[in-house]
Short mmCIF file of C-alpha atoms in Angstrom, two decimals:
data_model
loop_
_atom_site.label_atom_id
_atom_site.label_comp_id
_atom_site.label_asym_id
_atom_site.label_seq_id
_atom_site.Cartn_x
_atom_site.Cartn_y
_atom_site.Cartn_z
CA MET A 1 18.90 3.59 39.94
CA ASN A 2 22.01 1.10 39.67
CA SER A 3 23.09 -0.34 36.67
CA ASP A 4 20.98 -3.60 37.34
CA ASP A 5 17.88 -2.05 38.06
CA ASP A 6 18.27 0.25 35.06
CA GLN A 7 18.63 -2.76 33.04
CA ALA A 8 15.39 -4.06 34.19
CA THR A 9 13.36 -1.21 34.09
CA ARG A 10 14.36 -0.79 30.08
CA ARG A 11 13.35 -4.87 29.30
CA ALA A 12 10.25 -4.59 31.12
CA LEU A 13 9.40 -1.06 28.81
CA ARG A 14 10.70 -3.20 25.81
CA ALA A 15 8.53 -5.92 26.46
CA HIS A 16 5.26 -3.46 27.17
CA TYR A 17 5.93 -1.48 24.58
CA ARG A 18 6.57 -4.19 22.08
CA ALA A 19 3.62 -6.04 23.05
CA ARG A 20 0.85 -2.64 22.81
CA ARG A 21 2.56 -2.62 19.00
CA ARG A 22 2.40 -5.93 18.20
CA GLN A 23 -1.50 -5.74 19.21
CA LEU A 24 -1.88 -3.59 16.26
CA SER A 25 -3.99 -5.29 13.64
CA PHE A 26 -2.57 -5.36 10.36
CA GLN A 27 -5.17 -2.84 9.12
CA GLU A 28 -3.91 -0.57 11.79
CA GLN A 29 -0.66 -1.53 11.00
CA SER A 30 -0.86 -0.74 7.40
CA ARG A 31 -3.38 2.84 8.01
CA HIS A 32 -0.95 4.04 10.83
CA ALA A 33 1.98 4.05 7.51
CA GLN A 34 0.40 5.66 5.21
CA ALA A 35 -1.03 8.57 7.59
CA VAL A 36 2.40 9.07 9.22
CA ALA A 37 4.07 8.91 5.34
CA ARG A 38 1.40 11.98 4.93
CA HIS A 39 2.48 13.37 8.19
CA LEU A 40 6.17 13.24 7.24
CA GLN A 41 5.81 14.79 3.86
CA THR A 42 3.42 17.77 5.42
CA SER A 43 5.70 18.62 7.41
CA GLY A 44 8.35 19.35 5.51
CA LEU A 45 10.85 17.14 6.93
CA LEU A 46 11.25 15.45 3.37
CA LEU A 47 12.52 18.17 1.80
CA ALA A 48 16.22 18.06 3.29
CA LYS A 49 19.01 18.06 1.14
CA GLY A 50 20.83 15.03 1.21
CA CYS A 51 20.20 11.27 0.79
CA VAL A 52 17.50 10.11 3.67
CA ALA A 53 18.21 6.83 5.65
CA GLY A 54 14.88 4.77 6.04
CA TYR A 55 14.78 1.36 7.31
CA LEU A 56 12.85 -1.67 6.68
CA ALA A 57 10.49 -2.64 9.37
CA ASN A 58 10.26 -6.05 10.85
CA HIS A 59 6.36 -6.71 10.51
CA GLN A 60 6.19 -9.82 13.05
CA GLU A 61 7.59 -7.04 15.66
CA GLY A 62 4.97 -4.90 14.68
CA GLU A 63 6.94 -1.47 14.14
CA LEU A 64 5.49 1.50 12.15
CA ASP A 65 6.11 0.37 8.25
CA CYS A 66 8.73 2.78 6.97
CA LEU A 67 8.20 2.41 3.18
CA PRO A 68 5.42 4.22 2.25
CA ALA A 69 7.54 7.36 3.15
CA ILE A 70 9.79 5.83 1.42
CA GLN A 71 7.80 5.44 -1.80
CA ARG A 72 7.15 9.15 -1.64
CA LEU A 73 10.70 10.07 -1.23
CA TRP A 74 11.67 7.89 -4.41
CA SER A 75 8.56 9.80 -6.53
CA MET A 76 10.12 13.10 -5.79
CA ARG A 77 13.31 11.56 -7.12
CA ARG A 78 15.10 11.50 -3.71
CA SER A 79 18.23 9.38 -2.66
CA VAL A 80 17.30 6.39 -0.05
CA VAL A 81 19.56 4.71 1.99
CA LEU A 82 19.30 1.64 4.40
CA PRO A 83 21.13 0.99 7.79
CA VAL A 84 23.45 -2.66 7.07
CA VAL A 85 24.27 -4.42 10.10
CA GLY A 86 26.96 -6.76 7.96
CA LYS A 87 28.95 -9.49 9.36
CA THR A 88 30.83 -7.00 12.52
CA ARG A 89 28.17 -7.08 14.94
CA GLY A 90 27.23 -4.16 16.60
CA PHE A 91 28.23 -1.37 14.01
CA MET A 92 26.16 -0.68 10.95
CA GLU A 93 26.65 0.92 7.82
CA LEU A 94 24.29 2.61 5.01
CA PHE A 95 23.71 1.18 1.57
CA VAL A 96 21.95 2.66 -1.26
CA TYR A 97 17.95 1.47 -1.66
CA ARG A 98 16.05 1.80 -5.19
CA PRO A 99 13.21 -0.30 -6.10
CA ASP A 100 14.87 -2.75 -7.83
CA THR A 101 17.77 -3.53 -4.98
CA ARG A 102 18.11 -6.65 -4.15
CA LEU A 103 17.55 -7.85 -0.61
CA VAL A 104 18.70 -9.97 2.16
CA ILE A 105 17.83 -10.75 5.35
CA ASN A 106 20.03 -10.60 7.97
CA ARG A 107 20.23 -12.48 11.59
CA TYR A 108 17.04 -10.26 12.60
CA GLY A 109 14.79 -11.10 10.37
CA ILE A 110 15.06 -7.73 8.45
CA SER A 111 15.55 -7.00 4.97
CA GLU A 112 18.36 -4.73 3.75
CA PRO A 113 20.45 -4.55 0.76
CA GLU A 114 22.62 -7.60 -0.51
CA PRO A 115 26.37 -7.00 -0.10
CA GLY A 116 28.00 -5.06 -3.18
CA SER A 117 25.19 -2.45 -3.26
CA PRO A 118 26.73 0.97 -3.45
CA SER A 119 27.28 2.47 -0.46
CA ARG A 120 27.56 5.94 1.66
CA HIS A 121 29.21 7.51 3.70
CA ARG A 122 28.00 8.12 7.45
CA ILE A 123 27.86 12.26 7.12
CA ALA A 124 26.01 11.68 3.60
CA CYS A 125 22.43 12.14 4.79
CA ALA A 126 20.68 14.69 6.26
CA LEU A 127 17.50 13.09 7.68
CA MET A 128 17.34 9.57 9.59
CA LEU A 129 14.07 8.06 9.68
CA LEU A 130 14.24 5.62 12.77
CA PRO A 131 12.50 2.28 14.08
CA LEU A 132 11.63 2.48 17.95
CA VAL A 133 10.06 0.61 20.47
CA ALA A 134 9.21 3.55 22.83
CA PHE A 135 9.10 7.47 22.98
CA ASP A 136 8.64 10.23 25.22
CA ASP A 137 7.64 13.93 24.74
CA SER A 138 11.16 15.27 25.61
CA GLY A 139 12.59 12.87 22.45
CA GLY A 140 13.50 10.06 24.42
CA ARG A 141 14.04 6.93 22.29
CA LEU A 142 13.90 3.23 23.51
CA GLY A 143 15.34 0.84 20.84
CA MET A 144 15.36 -2.94 20.68
CA GLY A 145 19.02 -2.62 23.03
CA GLY A 146 21.65 -3.54 20.19
CA GLY A 147 22.77 -0.19 20.48
CA TYR A 148 23.37 0.07 16.58
CA TYR A 149 21.93 3.68 16.04
CA ASP A 150 23.36 5.39 19.48
CA ARG A 151 26.96 3.52 18.18
CA PHE A 152 26.46 4.80 14.40
CA LEU A 153 25.98 8.69 15.41
CA GLY A 154 27.80 9.11 18.35
CA ALA A 155 30.79 8.21 16.00
CA LEU A 156 29.40 12.06 14.69
CA PRO A 157 30.28 15.47 16.20
CA PRO A 158 26.41 16.74 16.99
CA SER A 159 27.06 19.64 14.01
CA LEU A 160 27.44 17.05 11.25
CA ARG A 161 24.80 14.41 12.53
CA PRO A 162 21.41 13.84 10.09
CA ARG A 163 17.99 15.14 11.67
CA LEU A 164 16.62 12.04 13.65
CA VAL A 165 12.89 11.76 13.09
CA GLY A 166 11.37 8.58 14.97
CA LEU A 167 8.66 6.82 13.03
CA ALA A 168 5.72 5.06 15.78
CA HIS A 169 2.64 4.34 16.24
CA GLU A 170 0.83 6.94 18.87
CA ALA A 171 0.74 3.68 21.17
CA GLN A 172 4.59 3.44 21.50
CA ARG A 173 4.50 6.81 23.34
CA SER A 174 5.58 7.03 27.09
CA THR A 175 3.33 9.46 28.94
CA SER A 176 6.52 9.35 31.53
CA PRO A 177 10.30 10.31 30.40
CA LEU A 178 12.14 7.13 29.23
CA PRO A 179 15.40 5.65 30.77
CA ARG A 180 18.23 7.59 29.65
CA ASP A 181 22.23 7.15 29.57
CA SER A 182 24.83 9.49 28.40
CA TRP A 183 25.42 7.89 24.99
CA ASP A 184 21.55 7.92 24.22
CA ILE A 185 21.30 10.69 21.51
CA PRO A 186 17.72 11.77 21.45
CA LEU A 187 14.98 11.99 18.49
CA ASP A 188 14.82 15.90 17.19
CA ASP A 189 11.34 14.75 15.98
CA VAL A 190 8.64 11.80 16.32
CA VAL A 191 5.77 11.21 13.60
CA THR A 192 2.86 8.96 14.87
CA ASP A 193 -0.22 8.30 13.12
CA THR A 194 -1.70 11.44 14.69
CA GLY A 195 0.80 13.96 13.66
CA TRP A 196 4.34 15.23 13.89
CA GLN A 197 6.11 16.37 16.82
CA ASN A 198 9.29 18.59 16.83
CA PHE A 199 11.30 18.50 19.72
CA ARG A 200 13.92 20.97 18.97
CA ALA A 201 11.95 24.16 20.09
CA SER A 202 11.36 22.23 23.81
CA THR A 203 15.37 22.12 23.66
#
């Protein structure tokens, strides 16, 4: 498959799975987010040492809401950070997120800690909770296409990368392998409203 065909395939897949998650009702979205938070806690993944990187969902896009999981982390007195894309297009940093953190809206319509909030180095986190558009059964992840996470993680040697856990609605599962480039970094786990799946054992 040439590059143009690959990009066309990715665009079609994004359109398909973005439509699927947007079709979920508010009640389904809320129920799934609470279920994912429960599955995360019972899986033991939240016990990883070090800070945990979460995200604030784009609700208009139907992204799985990470806030219930973050609230559980706060109740465990864990340090939580959020990705901030800042002014440099294509790159992101990690900023501390507490219940009283002031938020601003970034260029993508997503809330993030305001400039001047405390930051953390990219190697500080043991666990990273990632949003996604689609995932497959080998840990392949299709994002929105900005490449922020792949660039962020690609700058780290594999031994220093956090454990990567995708959060999604089960409706975002692809039964066929998703396109994957050499720089695409696969997930270690995925947690959906139906449960937790670990990919490390299979790889």
